[in-house]
mmCIF file of C-alpha atoms and ligand atoms in Angstrom:
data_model
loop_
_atom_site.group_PDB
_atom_site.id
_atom_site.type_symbol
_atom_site.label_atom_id
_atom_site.label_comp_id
_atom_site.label_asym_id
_atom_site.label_seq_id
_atom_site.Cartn_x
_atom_site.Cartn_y
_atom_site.Cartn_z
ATOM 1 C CA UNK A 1 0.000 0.000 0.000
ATOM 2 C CA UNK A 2 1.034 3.180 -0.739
ATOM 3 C CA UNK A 3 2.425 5.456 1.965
ATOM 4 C CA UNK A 4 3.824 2.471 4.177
ATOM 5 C CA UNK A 5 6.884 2.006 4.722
ATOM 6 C CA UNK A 6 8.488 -0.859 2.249
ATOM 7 C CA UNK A 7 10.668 -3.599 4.481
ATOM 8 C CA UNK A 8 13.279 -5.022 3.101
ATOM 9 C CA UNK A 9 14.609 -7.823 4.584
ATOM 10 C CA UNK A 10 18.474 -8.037 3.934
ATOM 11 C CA UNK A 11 20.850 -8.148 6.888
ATOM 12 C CA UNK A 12 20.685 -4.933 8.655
ATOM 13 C CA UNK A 13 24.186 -7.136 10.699
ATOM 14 C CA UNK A 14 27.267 -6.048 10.806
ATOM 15 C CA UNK A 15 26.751 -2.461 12.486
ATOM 16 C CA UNK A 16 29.697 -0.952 15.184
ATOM 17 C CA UNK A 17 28.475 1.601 17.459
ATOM 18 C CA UNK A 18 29.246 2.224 21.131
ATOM 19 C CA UNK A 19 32.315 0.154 20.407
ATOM 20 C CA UNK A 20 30.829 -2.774 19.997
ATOM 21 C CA UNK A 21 30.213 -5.136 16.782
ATOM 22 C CA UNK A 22 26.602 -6.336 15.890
ATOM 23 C CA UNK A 23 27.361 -9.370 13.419
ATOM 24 C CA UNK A 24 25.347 -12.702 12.778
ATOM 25 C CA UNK A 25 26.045 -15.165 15.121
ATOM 26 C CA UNK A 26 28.728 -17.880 13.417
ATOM 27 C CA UNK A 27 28.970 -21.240 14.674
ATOM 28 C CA UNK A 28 32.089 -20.665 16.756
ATOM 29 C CA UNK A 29 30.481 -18.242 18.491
ATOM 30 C CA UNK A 30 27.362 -20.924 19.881
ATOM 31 C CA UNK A 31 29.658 -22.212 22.896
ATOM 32 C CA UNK A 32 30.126 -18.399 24.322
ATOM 33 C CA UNK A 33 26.553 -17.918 24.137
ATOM 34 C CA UNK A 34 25.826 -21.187 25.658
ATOM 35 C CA UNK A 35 28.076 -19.824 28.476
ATOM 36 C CA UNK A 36 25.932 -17.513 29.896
ATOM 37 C CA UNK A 37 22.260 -17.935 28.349
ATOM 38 C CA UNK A 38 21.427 -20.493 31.464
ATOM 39 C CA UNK A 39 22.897 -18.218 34.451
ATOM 40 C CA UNK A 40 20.083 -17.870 37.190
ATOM 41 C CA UNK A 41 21.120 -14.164 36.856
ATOM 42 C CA UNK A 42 19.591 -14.398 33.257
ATOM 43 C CA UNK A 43 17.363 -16.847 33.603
ATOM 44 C CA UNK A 44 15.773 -14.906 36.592
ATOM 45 C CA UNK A 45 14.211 -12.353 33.902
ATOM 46 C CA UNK A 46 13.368 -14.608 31.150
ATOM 47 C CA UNK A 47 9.598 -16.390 30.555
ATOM 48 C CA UNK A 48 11.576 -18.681 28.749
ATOM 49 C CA UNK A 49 14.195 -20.181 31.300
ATOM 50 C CA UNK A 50 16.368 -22.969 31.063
ATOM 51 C CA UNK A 51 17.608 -23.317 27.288
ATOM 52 C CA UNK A 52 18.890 -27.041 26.433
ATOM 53 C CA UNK A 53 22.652 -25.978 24.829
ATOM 54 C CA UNK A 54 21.881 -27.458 22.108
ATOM 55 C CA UNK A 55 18.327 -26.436 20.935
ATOM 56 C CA UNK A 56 20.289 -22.908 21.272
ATOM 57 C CA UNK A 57 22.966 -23.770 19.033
ATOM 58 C CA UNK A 58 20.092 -25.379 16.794
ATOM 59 C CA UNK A 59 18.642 -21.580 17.026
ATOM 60 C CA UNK A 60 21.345 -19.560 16.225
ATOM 61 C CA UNK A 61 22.378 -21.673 13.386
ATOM 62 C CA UNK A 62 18.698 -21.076 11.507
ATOM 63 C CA UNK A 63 18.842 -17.322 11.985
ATOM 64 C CA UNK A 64 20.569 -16.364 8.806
ATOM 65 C CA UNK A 65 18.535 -18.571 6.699
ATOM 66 C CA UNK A 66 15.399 -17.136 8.163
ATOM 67 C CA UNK A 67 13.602 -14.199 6.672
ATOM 68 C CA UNK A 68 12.195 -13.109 9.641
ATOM 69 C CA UNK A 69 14.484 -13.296 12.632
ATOM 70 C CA UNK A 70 17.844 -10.630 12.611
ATOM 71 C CA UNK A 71 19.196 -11.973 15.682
ATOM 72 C CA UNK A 72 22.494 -10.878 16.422
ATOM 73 C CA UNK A 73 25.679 -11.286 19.014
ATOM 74 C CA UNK A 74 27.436 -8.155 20.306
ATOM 75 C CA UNK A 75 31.269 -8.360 20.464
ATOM 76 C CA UNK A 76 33.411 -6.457 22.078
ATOM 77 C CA UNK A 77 37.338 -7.006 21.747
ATOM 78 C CA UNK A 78 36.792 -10.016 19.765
ATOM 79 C CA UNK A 79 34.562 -11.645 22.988
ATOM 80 C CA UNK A 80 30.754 -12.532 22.470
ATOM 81 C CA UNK A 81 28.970 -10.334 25.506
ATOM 82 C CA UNK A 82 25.795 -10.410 24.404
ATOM 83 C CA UNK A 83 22.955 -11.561 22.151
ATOM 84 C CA UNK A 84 19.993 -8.919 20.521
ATOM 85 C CA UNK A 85 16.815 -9.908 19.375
ATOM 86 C CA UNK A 86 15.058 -8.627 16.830
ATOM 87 C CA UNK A 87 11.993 -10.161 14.685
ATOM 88 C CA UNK A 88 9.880 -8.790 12.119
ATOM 89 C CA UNK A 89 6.691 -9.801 13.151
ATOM 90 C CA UNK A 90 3.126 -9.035 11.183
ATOM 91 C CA UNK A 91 0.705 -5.806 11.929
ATOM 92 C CA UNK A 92 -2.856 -5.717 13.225
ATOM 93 C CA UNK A 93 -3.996 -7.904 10.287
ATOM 94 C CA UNK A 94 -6.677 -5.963 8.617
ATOM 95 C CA UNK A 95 -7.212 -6.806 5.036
ATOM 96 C CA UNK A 96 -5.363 -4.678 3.096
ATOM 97 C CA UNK A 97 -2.479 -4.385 5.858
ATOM 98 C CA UNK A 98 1.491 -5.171 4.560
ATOM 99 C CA UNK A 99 3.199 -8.639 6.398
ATOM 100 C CA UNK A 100 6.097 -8.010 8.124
ATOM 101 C CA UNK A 101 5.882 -4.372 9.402
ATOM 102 C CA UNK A 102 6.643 -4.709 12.731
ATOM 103 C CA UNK A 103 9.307 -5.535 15.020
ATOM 104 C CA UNK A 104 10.151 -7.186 18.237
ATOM 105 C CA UNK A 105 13.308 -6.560 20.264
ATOM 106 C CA UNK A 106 15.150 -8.421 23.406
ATOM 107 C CA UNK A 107 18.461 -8.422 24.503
ATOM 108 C CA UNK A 108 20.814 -10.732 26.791
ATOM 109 C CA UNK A 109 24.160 -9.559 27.939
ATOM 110 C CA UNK A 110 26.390 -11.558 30.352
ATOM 111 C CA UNK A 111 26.074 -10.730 33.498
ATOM 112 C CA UNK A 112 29.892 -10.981 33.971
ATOM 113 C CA UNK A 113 29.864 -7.708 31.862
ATOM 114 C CA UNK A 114 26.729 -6.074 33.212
ATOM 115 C CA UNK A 115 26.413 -2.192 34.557
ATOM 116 C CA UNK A 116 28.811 -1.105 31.275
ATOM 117 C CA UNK A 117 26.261 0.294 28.682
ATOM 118 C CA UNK A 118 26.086 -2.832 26.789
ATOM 119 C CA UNK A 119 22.333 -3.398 27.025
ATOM 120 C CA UNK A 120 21.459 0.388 26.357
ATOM 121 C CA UNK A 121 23.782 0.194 23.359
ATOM 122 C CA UNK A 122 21.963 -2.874 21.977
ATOM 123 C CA UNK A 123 18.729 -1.710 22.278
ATOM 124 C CA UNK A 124 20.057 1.394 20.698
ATOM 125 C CA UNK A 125 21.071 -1.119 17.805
ATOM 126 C CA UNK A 126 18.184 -3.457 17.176
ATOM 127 C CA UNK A 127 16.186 -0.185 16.894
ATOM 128 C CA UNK A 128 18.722 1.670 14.494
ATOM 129 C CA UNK A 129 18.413 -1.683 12.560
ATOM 130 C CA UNK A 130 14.787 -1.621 12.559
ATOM 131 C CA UNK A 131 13.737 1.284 11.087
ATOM 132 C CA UNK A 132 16.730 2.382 9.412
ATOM 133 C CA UNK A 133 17.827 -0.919 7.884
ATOM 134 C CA UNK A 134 14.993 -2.929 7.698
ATOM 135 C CA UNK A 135 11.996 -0.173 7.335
ATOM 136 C CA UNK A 136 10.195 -1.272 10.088
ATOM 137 C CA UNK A 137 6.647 0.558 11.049
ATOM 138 C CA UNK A 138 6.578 0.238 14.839
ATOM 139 C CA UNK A 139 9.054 -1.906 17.227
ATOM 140 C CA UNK A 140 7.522 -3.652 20.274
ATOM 141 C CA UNK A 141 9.528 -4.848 23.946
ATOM 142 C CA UNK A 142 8.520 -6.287 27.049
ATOM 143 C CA UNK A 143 10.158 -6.674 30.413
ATOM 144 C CA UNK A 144 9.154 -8.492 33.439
ATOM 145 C CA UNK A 145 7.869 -4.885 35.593
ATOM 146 C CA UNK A 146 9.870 -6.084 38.391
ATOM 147 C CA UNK A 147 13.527 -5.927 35.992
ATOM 148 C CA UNK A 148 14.441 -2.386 36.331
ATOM 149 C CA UNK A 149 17.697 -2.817 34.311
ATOM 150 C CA UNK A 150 15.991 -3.682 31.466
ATOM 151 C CA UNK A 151 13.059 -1.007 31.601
ATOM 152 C CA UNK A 152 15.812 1.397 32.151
ATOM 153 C CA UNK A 153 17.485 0.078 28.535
ATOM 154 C CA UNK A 154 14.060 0.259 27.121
ATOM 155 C CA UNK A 155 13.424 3.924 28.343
ATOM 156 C CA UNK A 156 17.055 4.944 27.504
ATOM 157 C CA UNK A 157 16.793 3.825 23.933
ATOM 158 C CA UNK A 158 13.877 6.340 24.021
ATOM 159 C CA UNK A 159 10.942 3.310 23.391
ATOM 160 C CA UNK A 160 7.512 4.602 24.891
ATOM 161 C CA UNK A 161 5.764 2.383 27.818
ATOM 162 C CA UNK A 162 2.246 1.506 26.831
ATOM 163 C CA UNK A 163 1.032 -0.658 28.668
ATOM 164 C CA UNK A 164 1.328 -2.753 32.514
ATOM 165 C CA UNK A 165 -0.058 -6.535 32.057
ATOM 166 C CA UNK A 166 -0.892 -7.398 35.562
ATOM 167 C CA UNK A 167 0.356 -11.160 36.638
ATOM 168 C CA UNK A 168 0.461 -11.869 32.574
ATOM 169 C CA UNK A 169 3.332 -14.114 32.461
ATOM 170 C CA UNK A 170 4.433 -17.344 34.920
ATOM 171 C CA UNK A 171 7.355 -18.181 35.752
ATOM 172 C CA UNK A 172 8.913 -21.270 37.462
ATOM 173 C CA UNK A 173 10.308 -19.887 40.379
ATOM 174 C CA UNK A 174 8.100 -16.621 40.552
ATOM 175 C CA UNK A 175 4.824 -17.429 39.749
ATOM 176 C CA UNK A 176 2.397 -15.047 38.238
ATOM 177 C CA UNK A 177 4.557 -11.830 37.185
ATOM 178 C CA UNK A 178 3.297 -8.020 35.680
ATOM 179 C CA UNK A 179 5.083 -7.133 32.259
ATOM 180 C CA UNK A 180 5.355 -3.837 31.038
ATOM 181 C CA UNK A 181 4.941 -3.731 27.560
ATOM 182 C CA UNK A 182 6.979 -0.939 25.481
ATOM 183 C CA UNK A 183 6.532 0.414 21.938
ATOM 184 C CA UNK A 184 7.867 3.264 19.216
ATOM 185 C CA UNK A 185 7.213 4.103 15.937
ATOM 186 C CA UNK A 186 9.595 4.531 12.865
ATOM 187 C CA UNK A 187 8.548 8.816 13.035
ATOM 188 C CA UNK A 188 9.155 8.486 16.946
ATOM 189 C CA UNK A 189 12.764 6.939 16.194
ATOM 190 C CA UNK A 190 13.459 10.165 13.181
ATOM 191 C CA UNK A 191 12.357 12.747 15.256
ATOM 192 C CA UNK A 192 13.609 11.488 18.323
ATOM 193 C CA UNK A 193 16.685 8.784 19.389
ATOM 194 C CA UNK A 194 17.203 8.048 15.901
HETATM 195 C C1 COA B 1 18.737 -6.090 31.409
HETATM 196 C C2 COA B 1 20.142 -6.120 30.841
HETATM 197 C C3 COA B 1 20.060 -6.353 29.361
HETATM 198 C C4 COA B 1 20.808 -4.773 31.117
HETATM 199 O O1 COA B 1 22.044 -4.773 30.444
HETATM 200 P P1 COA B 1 23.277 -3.934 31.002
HETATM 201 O O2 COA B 1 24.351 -3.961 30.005
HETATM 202 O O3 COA B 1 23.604 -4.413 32.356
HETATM 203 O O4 COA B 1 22.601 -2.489 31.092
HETATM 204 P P2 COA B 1 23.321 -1.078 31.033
HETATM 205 O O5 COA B 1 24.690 -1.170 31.612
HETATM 206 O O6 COA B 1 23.179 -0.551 29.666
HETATM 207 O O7 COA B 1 22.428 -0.240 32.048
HETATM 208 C C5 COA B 1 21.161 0.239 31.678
HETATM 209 C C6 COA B 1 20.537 0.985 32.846
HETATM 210 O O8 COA B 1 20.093 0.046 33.835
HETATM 211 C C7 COA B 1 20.648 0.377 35.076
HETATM 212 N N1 COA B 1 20.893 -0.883 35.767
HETATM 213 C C8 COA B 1 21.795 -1.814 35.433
HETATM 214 N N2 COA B 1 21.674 -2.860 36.286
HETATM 215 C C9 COA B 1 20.691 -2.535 37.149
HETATM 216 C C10 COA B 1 20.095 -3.199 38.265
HETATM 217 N N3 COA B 1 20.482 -4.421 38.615
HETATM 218 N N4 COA B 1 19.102 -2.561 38.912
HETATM 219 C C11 COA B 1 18.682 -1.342 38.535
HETATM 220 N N5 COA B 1 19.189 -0.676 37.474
HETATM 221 C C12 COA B 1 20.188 -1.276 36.817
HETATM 222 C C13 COA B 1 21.928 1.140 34.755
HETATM 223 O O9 COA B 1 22.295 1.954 35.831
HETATM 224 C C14 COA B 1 21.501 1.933 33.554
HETATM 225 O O10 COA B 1 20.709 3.010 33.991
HETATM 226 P P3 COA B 1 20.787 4.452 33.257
HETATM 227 O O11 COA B 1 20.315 4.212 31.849
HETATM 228 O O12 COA B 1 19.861 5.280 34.038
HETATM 229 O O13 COA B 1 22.216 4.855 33.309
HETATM 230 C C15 COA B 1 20.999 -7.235 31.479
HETATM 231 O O14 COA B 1 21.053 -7.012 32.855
HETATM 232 C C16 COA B 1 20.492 -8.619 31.216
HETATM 233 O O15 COA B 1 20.771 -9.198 30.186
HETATM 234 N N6 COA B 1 19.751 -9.187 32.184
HETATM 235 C C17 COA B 1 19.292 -10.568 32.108
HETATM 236 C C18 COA B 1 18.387 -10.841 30.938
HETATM 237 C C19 COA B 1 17.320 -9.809 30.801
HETATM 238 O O16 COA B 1 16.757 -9.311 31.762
HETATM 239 N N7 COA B 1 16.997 -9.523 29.546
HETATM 240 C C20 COA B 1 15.946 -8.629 29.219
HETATM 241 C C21 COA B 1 14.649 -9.350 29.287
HETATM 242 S S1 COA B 1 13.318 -8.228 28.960
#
């Protein structure tokens, strides 16, 4: 339709900002991921918890080949310290509406390198890659309410809180949690962090 944006779905990977490097993930790089995806001080915030190594390294090895999913580690001095997350989902789904307008974002970093920007700089990423790279229309997050580092990335990065899901999402060791759910839109991004 005329008037929406047009997505194009090549690579938006590698990008270097905040000296770090945003790059596909290559197989050598499945055992440092493995390495800290599973800590309880990751696994704390995440709906999904415990990931079996190798269904991870099954993951990461389908992202390039997958038109939807620009998934990405974050190097810094030639060591993995983080993965982003970023899929182009679909729209409200009226007739009429464009596939694959949207986007969704998360983010892992190790906690042995926590408290040094590196979240905040890969949310600042997977959103540069978004709209500028891949033409998304609006980019969606979520946190667990009670994870303040991660609503701070998500307010840093300049994304927009719209919503509080009250005891939306279980999880094994905390039961029935809130999520705050955050958004922004490809004009937000020009006019503001972008
Ligand atoms: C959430 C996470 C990505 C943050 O990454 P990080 O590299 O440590 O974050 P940053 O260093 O960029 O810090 C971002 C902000 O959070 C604050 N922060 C960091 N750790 C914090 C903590 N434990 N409690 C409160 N605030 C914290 C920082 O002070 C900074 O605030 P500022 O923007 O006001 O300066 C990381 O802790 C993580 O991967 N956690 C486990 C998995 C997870 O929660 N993923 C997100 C799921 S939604």
């Amino acid at each position: 339709m005329s008037g929406l944006p047009v997505v194009r779905h090549e690579t938006p990977w590698p990008l270097s900002s905040d000296g770090l490097l945003f790059r596909e993930a290559v197989e050598a790089d499945v055992e440092a991921l493995q390495s800290f995806r599973n800590l309880p001080e990751v696994n704390h915030f995440m709906v999904r918890t415990h990931v079996d190594p190798e269904d991870l390294r099954r993951e990461w090895r389908a992202v390039p080949d997958s038109p939807t999913d620009f998934s990405c580690v974050v190097e810094r001095d030639g060591e993995v310290v983080a993965m982003g997350f970023l899929d182009v989902v679909d729209g409200p789904g009226q007739p009429g509406v464009p596939d694959g307008t949207d986007g969704l974002i998360g983010y892992i970093v190790d906690p042995r390198v926590a408290g040094q920007g590196i979240g905040s700089a890969t949310a600042r990423a997977l959103l540069r890659a978004a709209f500028d790279d891949l033409g998304l229309r609006r980019v969606t997050a979520a946190a667990y309410a009670d994870n303040p580092a991660s609503v701070r990335v998500l307010e840093g990065a300049g994304m927009r809180r719209e919503r509080v899901s009250v005891q939306a999402l279980w999880h094994h060791e905390l039961g029935w949690i809130d999520e705050v759910g955050y958004a922004l839109l490809a004009d937000e991004w020009r006019d503001g962090p972008g």
